Tab-separated table of N, CA and C in Angstrom:
chain	number	residue	atom	x	y	z
A	30	MET	N	20.463	26.789	-48.567
A	30	MET	CA	21.778	26.743	-47.464
A	30	MET	C	21.196	25.328	-46.787
A	31	THR	N	22.142	24.458	-46.518
A	31	THR	CA	21.761	23.205	-45.931
A	31	THR	C	22.514	23.284	-45.105
A	32	VAL	N	22.409	22.517	-43.621
A	32	VAL	CA	23.162	22.674	-42.561
A	32	VAL	C	22.507	20.691	-41.944
A	33	ILE	N	23.942	19.795	-41.853
A	33	ILE	CA	23.376	18.971	-41.634
A	33	ILE	C	24.645	18.662	-40.054
A	34	VAL	N	23.980	18.416	-39.074
A	34	VAL	CA	24.796	18.211	-37.747
A	34	VAL	C	24.310	16.609	-37.628
A	35	LEU	N	25.817	15.983	-37.508
A	35	LEU	CA	25.528	14.252	-36.838
A	35	LEU	C	26.135	14.123	-35.737
A	36	THR	N	25.661	13.235	-34.979
A	36	THR	CA	26.268	13.050	-33.840
A	36	THR	C	26.298	11.424	-34.004
A	37	ASN	N	27.603	10.631	-33.410
A	37	ASN	CA	27.805	9.309	-33.007
A	37	ASN	C	27.053	8.408	-34.461
A	38	CYS	N	27.687	9.133	-35.266
A	38	CYS	CA	26.965	7.994	-36.734
A	38	CYS	C	28.424	7.689	-37.239
A	39	PRO	N	28.489	6.527	-37.703
A	39	PRO	CA	29.628	5.746	-38.684
A	39	PRO	C	30.680	6.640	-39.416
A	40	SER	N	31.666	6.902	-39.300
A	40	SER	CA	32.276	7.441	-40.160
A	40	SER	C	32.854	7.589	-42.141
A	41	GLY	N	31.835	5.873	-42.140
A	41	GLY	CA	31.323	6.152	-43.431
A	41	GLY	C	30.549	7.028	-44.362
A	42	LEU	N	29.413	7.024	-42.933
A	42	LEU	CA	28.458	7.949	-43.483
A	42	LEU	C	28.919	9.340	-43.445
A	43	ARG	N	29.505	9.865	-42.810
A	43	ARG	CA	30.558	10.966	-42.878
A	43	ARG	C	31.013	11.695	-44.386
A	44	GLY	N	31.956	10.262	-44.604
A	44	GLY	CA	32.737	10.170	-45.841
A	44	GLY	C	31.322	10.797	-47.191
A	45	PHE	N	30.481	9.690	-47.139
A	45	PHE	CA	29.194	9.719	-47.913
A	45	PHE	C	29.048	11.228	-48.037
A	46	LEU	N	29.023	11.851	-47.288
A	46	LEU	CA	28.083	13.216	-47.237
A	46	LEU	C	29.300	14.203	-47.877
A	47	THR	N	30.293	14.154	-47.538
A	47	THR	CA	31.605	14.989	-48.257
A	47	THR	C	31.221	14.725	-49.771
A	48	ARG	N	30.840	13.921	-50.256
A	48	ARG	CA	30.542	14.147	-51.908
A	48	ARG	C	30.091	15.192	-52.171
A	49	TRP	N	28.784	15.713	-51.517
A	49	TRP	CA	28.263	17.223	-52.076
A	49	TRP	C	27.822	17.944	-51.034
A	50	LEU	N	28.670	17.872	-49.420
A	50	LEU	CA	28.824	18.543	-48.665
A	50	LEU	C	29.956	19.240	-47.761
A	51	LEU	N	30.475	20.022	-47.648
A	51	LEU	CA	31.629	20.321	-46.682
A	51	LEU	C	32.065	20.420	-45.430
A	52	GLU	N	32.370	19.580	-45.081
A	52	GLU	CA	32.913	19.483	-43.491
A	52	GLU	C	33.491	20.567	-42.694
A	53	ILE	N	32.793	21.441	-41.880
A	53	ILE	CA	33.114	22.535	-41.320
A	53	ILE	C	33.717	22.211	-40.267
A	54	SER	N	33.157	21.253	-39.236
A	54	SER	CA	33.804	20.908	-38.078
A	54	SER	C	33.096	19.256	-38.001
A	55	PRO	N	33.967	18.515	-37.310
A	55	PRO	CA	33.732	17.091	-37.207
A	55	PRO	C	32.079	16.867	-37.208
A	56	GLY	N	31.658	16.079	-38.355
A	56	GLY	CA	30.016	16.185	-38.030
A	56	GLY	C	28.932	17.008	-38.256
A	57	VAL	N	30.083	18.220	-38.633
A	57	VAL	CA	28.687	19.472	-38.881
A	57	VAL	C	29.117	19.440	-40.527
A	58	PHE	N	28.066	19.273	-41.774
A	58	PHE	CA	28.332	19.560	-42.742
A	58	PHE	C	27.254	21.331	-43.431
A	59	LEU	N	27.651	21.342	-44.485
A	59	LEU	CA	27.213	22.313	-44.783
A	59	LEU	C	27.772	22.653	-46.632
A	60	GLY	N	26.614	23.049	-47.189
A	60	GLY	CA	26.261	23.291	-48.583
A	60	GLY	C	24.870	23.804	-49.180
A	61	SER	N	24.803	23.807	-50.507
A	61	SER	CA	23.935	24.298	-51.199
A	61	SER	C	23.061	23.041	-52.467
A	62	PRO	N	23.123	21.844	-51.846
A	62	PRO	CA	22.398	20.895	-53.278
A	62	PRO	C	21.104	21.168	-53.197
A	63	SER	N	20.468	20.648	-54.072
A	63	SER	CA	19.194	21.512	-54.364
A	63	SER	C	18.147	20.211	-53.561
A	64	ALA	N	17.054	20.780	-53.975
A	64	ALA	CA	15.859	19.806	-52.702
A	64	ALA	C	15.866	18.532	-52.948
A	65	ARG	N	16.093	18.124	-54.279
A	65	ARG	CA	15.684	16.774	-54.683
A	65	ARG	C	17.403	15.685	-54.325
A	66	VAL	N	18.408	16.182	-54.275
A	66	VAL	CA	19.296	15.720	-53.472
A	66	VAL	C	19.838	15.497	-52.056
A	67	ARG	N	18.823	16.740	-51.339
A	67	ARG	CA	18.763	16.924	-50.082
A	67	ARG	C	17.987	16.188	-49.470
A	68	ASP	N	16.854	15.407	-49.976
A	68	ASP	CA	16.006	14.566	-49.838
A	68	ASP	C	16.499	13.480	-49.979
A	69	ILE	N	17.046	12.616	-50.997
A	69	ILE	CA	18.224	11.878	-51.224
A	69	ILE	C	19.078	11.705	-49.785
A	70	LEU	N	19.858	12.607	-49.630
A	70	LEU	CA	20.843	12.718	-48.298
A	70	LEU	C	20.043	12.071	-47.361
A	71	TRP	N	19.271	12.811	-47.024
A	71	TRP	CA	18.445	12.390	-45.636
A	71	TRP	C	17.923	11.432	-45.894
A	72	ASP	N	17.373	10.914	-46.521
A	72	ASP	CA	17.060	8.933	-46.746
A	72	ASP	C	18.221	8.123	-46.311
A	73	GLU	N	19.307	8.614	-46.941
A	73	GLU	CA	20.304	7.771	-46.546
A	73	GLU	C	21.248	7.935	-45.298
A	74	ILE	N	20.960	9.462	-44.592
A	74	ILE	CA	21.439	9.473	-43.389
A	74	ILE	C	20.585	8.721	-42.714
A	75	ARG	N	19.240	8.427	-42.512
A	75	ARG	CA	18.220	8.000	-41.868
A	75	ARG	C	18.581	6.554	-41.913
A	76	THR	N	18.683	5.623	-43.103
A	76	THR	CA	19.246	4.223	-43.258
A	76	THR	C	20.313	4.050	-42.840
A	77	TYR	N	21.646	4.614	-42.780
A	77	TYR	CA	23.129	4.367	-42.165
A	77	TYR	C	23.761	4.617	-40.920
A	78	SER	N	22.741	5.814	-40.170
A	78	SER	CA	22.944	6.589	-39.130
A	78	SER	C	23.179	5.831	-37.869
A	79	GLY	N	23.192	4.369	-37.959
A	79	GLY	CA	23.282	3.556	-37.098
A	79	GLY	C	22.335	3.785	-35.508
A	80	ARG	N	23.222	4.159	-34.551
A	80	ARG	CA	22.262	4.247	-33.099
A	80	ARG	C	22.447	6.152	-32.981
A	81	GLY	N	23.279	6.668	-34.104
A	81	GLY	CA	23.838	8.176	-33.929
A	81	GLY	C	22.337	8.960	-34.511
A	82	ARG	N	22.425	10.137	-33.798
A	82	ARG	CA	21.550	11.380	-34.292
A	82	ARG	C	21.748	12.281	-35.579
A	83	ALA	N	20.773	12.710	-35.778
A	83	ALA	CA	21.060	13.867	-37.108
A	83	ALA	C	20.040	15.026	-36.975
A	84	LEU	N	20.839	15.948	-37.924
A	84	LEU	CA	19.730	17.097	-37.743
A	84	LEU	C	19.824	17.695	-38.922
A	85	LEU	N	19.083	18.201	-39.553
A	85	LEU	CA	18.552	18.589	-40.742
A	85	LEU	C	17.932	20.138	-41.042
A	86	ALA	N	18.830	21.208	-41.376
A	86	ALA	CA	18.470	22.589	-41.353
A	86	ALA	C	18.462	22.930	-42.996
A	87	TYR	N	17.672	23.579	-43.233
A	87	TYR	CA	17.424	24.194	-44.732
A	87	TYR	C	16.843	25.425	-44.636
A	88	ARG	N	17.165	26.224	-46.089
A	88	ARG	CA	16.298	27.446	-46.054
A	88	ARG	C	15.289	26.870	-47.014
A	89	THR	N	14.114	27.673	-46.316
A	89	THR	CA	13.051	27.157	-47.186
A	89	THR	C	11.995	28.726	-46.934
A	90	ASP	N	10.929	28.766	-48.054
A	90	ASP	CA	9.762	30.405	-47.657
A	90	ASP	C	8.539	29.894	-46.578
A	91	ASN	N	9.480	30.317	-45.487
A	91	ASN	CA	8.237	30.658	-44.631
A	91	ASN	C	8.489	31.260	-44.010
A	92	GLU	N	7.602	31.669	-42.631
A	92	GLU	CA	8.040	32.749	-41.408
A	92	GLU	C	9.472	32.891	-41.273
A	93	GLN	N	9.510	31.763	-40.596
A	93	GLN	CA	11.154	31.907	-39.911
A	93	GLN	C	12.324	31.572	-40.912
A	94	GLY	N	12.237	31.278	-42.245
A	94	GLY	CA	13.289	30.851	-43.288
A	94	GLY	C	13.846	30.392	-43.369
A	95	TYR	N	13.778	29.071	-42.493
A	95	TYR	CA	14.214	27.812	-42.595
A	95	TYR	C	13.210	26.695	-42.015
A	96	THR	N	13.733	25.796	-42.183
A	96	THR	CA	12.974	24.551	-41.433
A	96	THR	C	14.191	23.425	-41.410
A	97	PHE	N	13.685	22.399	-40.222
A	97	PHE	CA	14.645	21.501	-39.884
A	97	PHE	C	14.287	20.152	-39.876
A	98	ARG	N	15.101	19.145	-39.592
A	98	ARG	CA	13.777	17.276	-39.321
A	98	ARG	C	15.401	16.833	-38.378
A	99	THR	N	14.496	16.313	-37.613
A	99	THR	CA	15.227	15.110	-36.802
A	99	THR	C	15.304	13.564	-37.133
A	100	HIS	N	16.224	13.225	-36.696
A	100	HIS	CA	16.363	11.981	-36.705
A	100	HIS	C	17.147	11.245	-35.044
A	101	ASP	N	16.368	10.344	-34.410
A	101	ASP	CA	16.741	9.627	-33.141
A	101	ASP	C	17.170	10.680	-32.172
A	102	HIS	N	16.259	11.889	-32.145
A	102	HIS	CA	16.658	13.040	-31.568
A	102	HIS	C	15.860	13.013	-30.434
A	103	ALA	N	16.439	13.518	-29.183
A	103	ALA	CA	15.203	13.627	-28.316
A	103	ALA	C	14.482	15.061	-27.937
A	104	TRP	N	14.871	15.973	-28.529
A	104	TRP	CA	14.269	17.658	-29.217
A	104	TRP	C	13.160	17.214	-30.310
A	105	HIS	N	11.960	17.440	-30.793
A	105	HIS	CA	11.632	16.984	-31.726
A	105	HIS	C	11.122	18.034	-32.093
A	106	PRO	N	10.990	19.076	-33.858
A	106	PRO	CA	10.036	19.618	-34.097
A	106	PRO	C	8.854	20.047	-33.562
A	107	THR	N	7.799	20.689	-33.421
A	107	THR	CA	6.759	21.196	-33.317
A	107	THR	C	5.783	22.731	-33.444
A	108	ASP	N	5.061	22.580	-33.905
A	108	ASP	CA	4.509	23.658	-35.029
A	108	ASP	C	3.898	24.047	-33.706
A	109	HIS	N	4.050	25.760	-33.701
A	109	HIS	CA	3.552	26.810	-32.899
A	109	HIS	C	3.095	27.647	-33.106
A	110	GLU	N	1.693	28.111	-33.453
A	110	GLU	CA	1.612	28.902	-34.567
A	110	GLU	C	1.923	29.736	-35.163
A	111	GLY	N	2.402	28.692	-36.338
A	111	GLY	CA	2.928	28.941	-37.868
A	111	GLY	C	4.680	29.048	-37.259
A	112	LEU	N	5.099	28.968	-36.030
A	112	LEU	CA	6.711	28.619	-35.664
A	112	LEU	C	6.923	27.481	-35.900
A	113	THR	N	7.871	27.022	-36.244
A	113	THR	CA	8.146	25.041	-35.751
A	113	THR	C	9.622	25.757	-34.565
A	114	LEU	N	9.315	24.827	-33.779
A	114	LEU	CA	10.041	24.538	-32.484
A	114	LEU	C	10.665	23.451	-31.646
A	115	LEU	N	11.743	23.560	-31.512
A	115	LEU	CA	12.087	22.224	-30.717
A	115	LEU	C	11.403	22.011	-29.199
A	116	HIS	N	10.755	21.255	-29.373
A	116	HIS	CA	10.407	20.652	-28.035
A	116	HIS	C	11.152	19.622	-27.290
A	117	ARG	N	11.600	19.972	-25.834
A	117	ARG	CA	12.654	19.585	-24.983
A	117	ARG	C	11.801	18.378	-24.321
A	118	PRO	N	11.484	17.450	-24.114
A	118	PRO	CA	10.947	16.668	-22.526
A	118	PRO	C	11.491	17.197	-21.518
A	119	ALA	N	10.727	17.035	-20.712
A	119	ALA	CA	11.157	17.452	-19.405
A	119	ALA	C	12.096	16.107	-18.718
A	120	THR	N	12.866	16.110	-18.082
A	120	THR	CA	13.540	14.718	-17.838
A	120	THR	C	13.515	14.908	-15.891
A	121	PRO	N	13.306	14.087	-15.404
A	121	PRO	CA	13.650	14.084	-13.781
A	121	PRO	C	14.942	13.999	-13.580
A	122	ASN	N	15.421	14.538	-12.311
A	122	ASN	CA	16.524	14.732	-11.707
A	122	ASN	C	16.992	13.061	-11.865
A	123	PRO	N	18.257	12.575	-12.086
A	123	PRO	CA	18.466	11.257	-11.800
A	123	PRO	C	18.490	10.846	-10.316
A	124	ALA	N	18.679	9.463	-9.863
A	124	ALA	CA	18.678	9.201	-8.835
A	124	ALA	C	19.715	9.261	-8.181
A	125	GLY	N	19.841	9.678	-6.621
A	125	GLY	CA	20.981	10.560	-5.746
A	125	GLY	C	21.273	11.402	-6.555
A	126	SER	N	21.111	12.388	-7.303
A	126	SER	CA	21.477	13.393	-7.725
A	126	SER	C	20.894	14.390	-6.401
A	127	SER	N	21.880	15.570	-5.938
A	127	SER	CA	21.353	16.272	-4.931
A	127	SER	C	20.975	17.657	-5.714
A	128	ALA	N	21.024	17.892	-7.197
A	128	ALA	CA	20.393	19.271	-7.521
A	128	ALA	C	19.254	19.493	-7.389
A	129	GLN	N	18.628	20.573	-7.150
A	129	GLN	CA	17.402	20.709	-6.862
A	129	GLN	C	17.192	21.675	-8.135
A	130	PRO	N	16.023	21.738	-8.862
A	130	PRO	CA	15.727	22.658	-9.833
A	130	PRO	C	15.268	23.486	-9.633
A	131	ALA	N	16.030	24.849	-10.347
A	131	ALA	CA	16.170	26.311	-10.259
A	131	ALA	C	14.590	26.999	-9.978
A	132	PRO	N	14.555	27.818	-9.137
A	132	PRO	CA	13.096	28.359	-8.699
A	132	PRO	C	12.636	29.200	-10.020
A	133	GLN	N	11.658	28.818	-10.551
A	133	GLN	CA	10.735	29.811	-11.160
A	133	GLN	C	11.137	31.284	-11.515
A	134	ASN	N	10.214	31.715	-10.317
A	134	ASN	CA	10.174	33.085	-10.478
A	134	ASN	C	10.719	33.791	-9.385
A	135	GLN	N	12.005	33.586	-9.428
A	135	GLN	CA	13.335	33.851	-8.206
A	135	GLN	C	14.241	35.016	-9.634
A	136	THR	N	14.213	36.371	-9.217
A	136	THR	CA	15.793	36.912	-9.868
A	136	THR	C	16.873	36.948	-9.012
A	137	PRO	N	17.747	36.743	-10.272
A	137	PRO	CA	19.431	36.468	-9.673
A	137	PRO	C	19.830	37.338	-8.838
A	138	ARG	N	20.592	36.886	-7.801
A	138	ARG	CA	20.997	37.914	-6.564
A	138	ARG	C	22.241	38.693	-7.456
A	139	GLN	N	22.337	40.052	-6.826
A	139	GLN	CA	23.582	40.735	-7.421
A	139	GLN	C	24.572	40.528	-7.278
A	140	GLY	N	25.600	40.741	-8.074
A	140	GLY	CA	27.187	40.502	-8.314
A	140	GLY	C	27.114	38.992	-7.728
A	141	TRP	N	26.543	38.096	-8.471
A	141	TRP	CA	26.739	36.893	-8.431
A	141	TRP	C	27.921	36.409	-9.592
A	142	SER	N	28.091	36.980	-10.469
A	142	SER	CA	29.222	36.595	-11.414
A	142	SER	C	30.487	36.832	-11.154
A	143	ARG	N	31.763	36.140	-11.787
A	143	ARG	CA	32.919	36.836	-11.229
A	143	ARG	C	33.123	38.214	-11.895
A	144	ALA	N	32.653	38.369	-13.433
A	144	ALA	CA	32.735	39.662	-13.623
A	144	ALA	C	32.222	40.865	-12.517
A	145	ALA	N	31.085	40.774	-12.187
A	145	ALA	CA	30.752	41.273	-10.790
A	145	ALA	C	31.591	41.661	-9.756
A	146	ARG	N	32.172	40.456	-9.117
A	146	ARG	CA	33.272	40.668	-8.493
A	146	ARG	C	34.104	41.319	-8.938
A	147	ARG	N	34.400	40.968	-9.899
A	147	ARG	CA	36.508	41.765	-10.337
A	147	ARG	C	35.829	43.212	-10.440
A	148	ARG	N	34.469	44.033	-10.852
A	148	ARG	CA	34.325	44.560	-10.837
A	148	ARG	C	34.114	45.542	-9.602
A	149	ARG	N	33.699	44.751	-8.712
A	149	ARG	CA	33.403	45.050	-6.946
A	149	ARG	C	34.885	45.457	-6.533
A	150	PHE	N	35.616	44.326	-6.669
A	150	PHE	CA	36.703	44.937	-5.904
A	150	PHE	C	38.241	45.560	-6.773
A	151	SER	N	37.745	46.156	-8.165
A	151	SER	CA	38.688	46.822	-8.503
A	151	SER	C	38.326	48.088	-8.698
A	152	GLN	N	37.133	48.712	-7.559
A	152	GLN	CA	36.939	50.259	-7.654
A	152	GLN	C	36.866	50.339	-6.284
């Protein structure tokens, strides 16, 4: 099983991928091509994606059962003790933003959600 997700890519590339894969949602492709076809498709995606981003996930024989590749993505796959994880770089608060980072070791207060409020008032 192979899943390809395209973001901000040319429509011609999406049309090209529909020859081998099924587009189940805009920019999301699903199929079971051979490893050779999958690698050729990935090379074409990297060549013709323009300023867009791409993510390829496919089944393989490892501990996770799958692996993935990224192209022009802010998150990068990293190996951590045999598991492939996505590393998301830390981004500072934009200038002028009043949002404060969430405290790390603070538990959420009781009844903070809308559902908790509904439960409290319905009793």
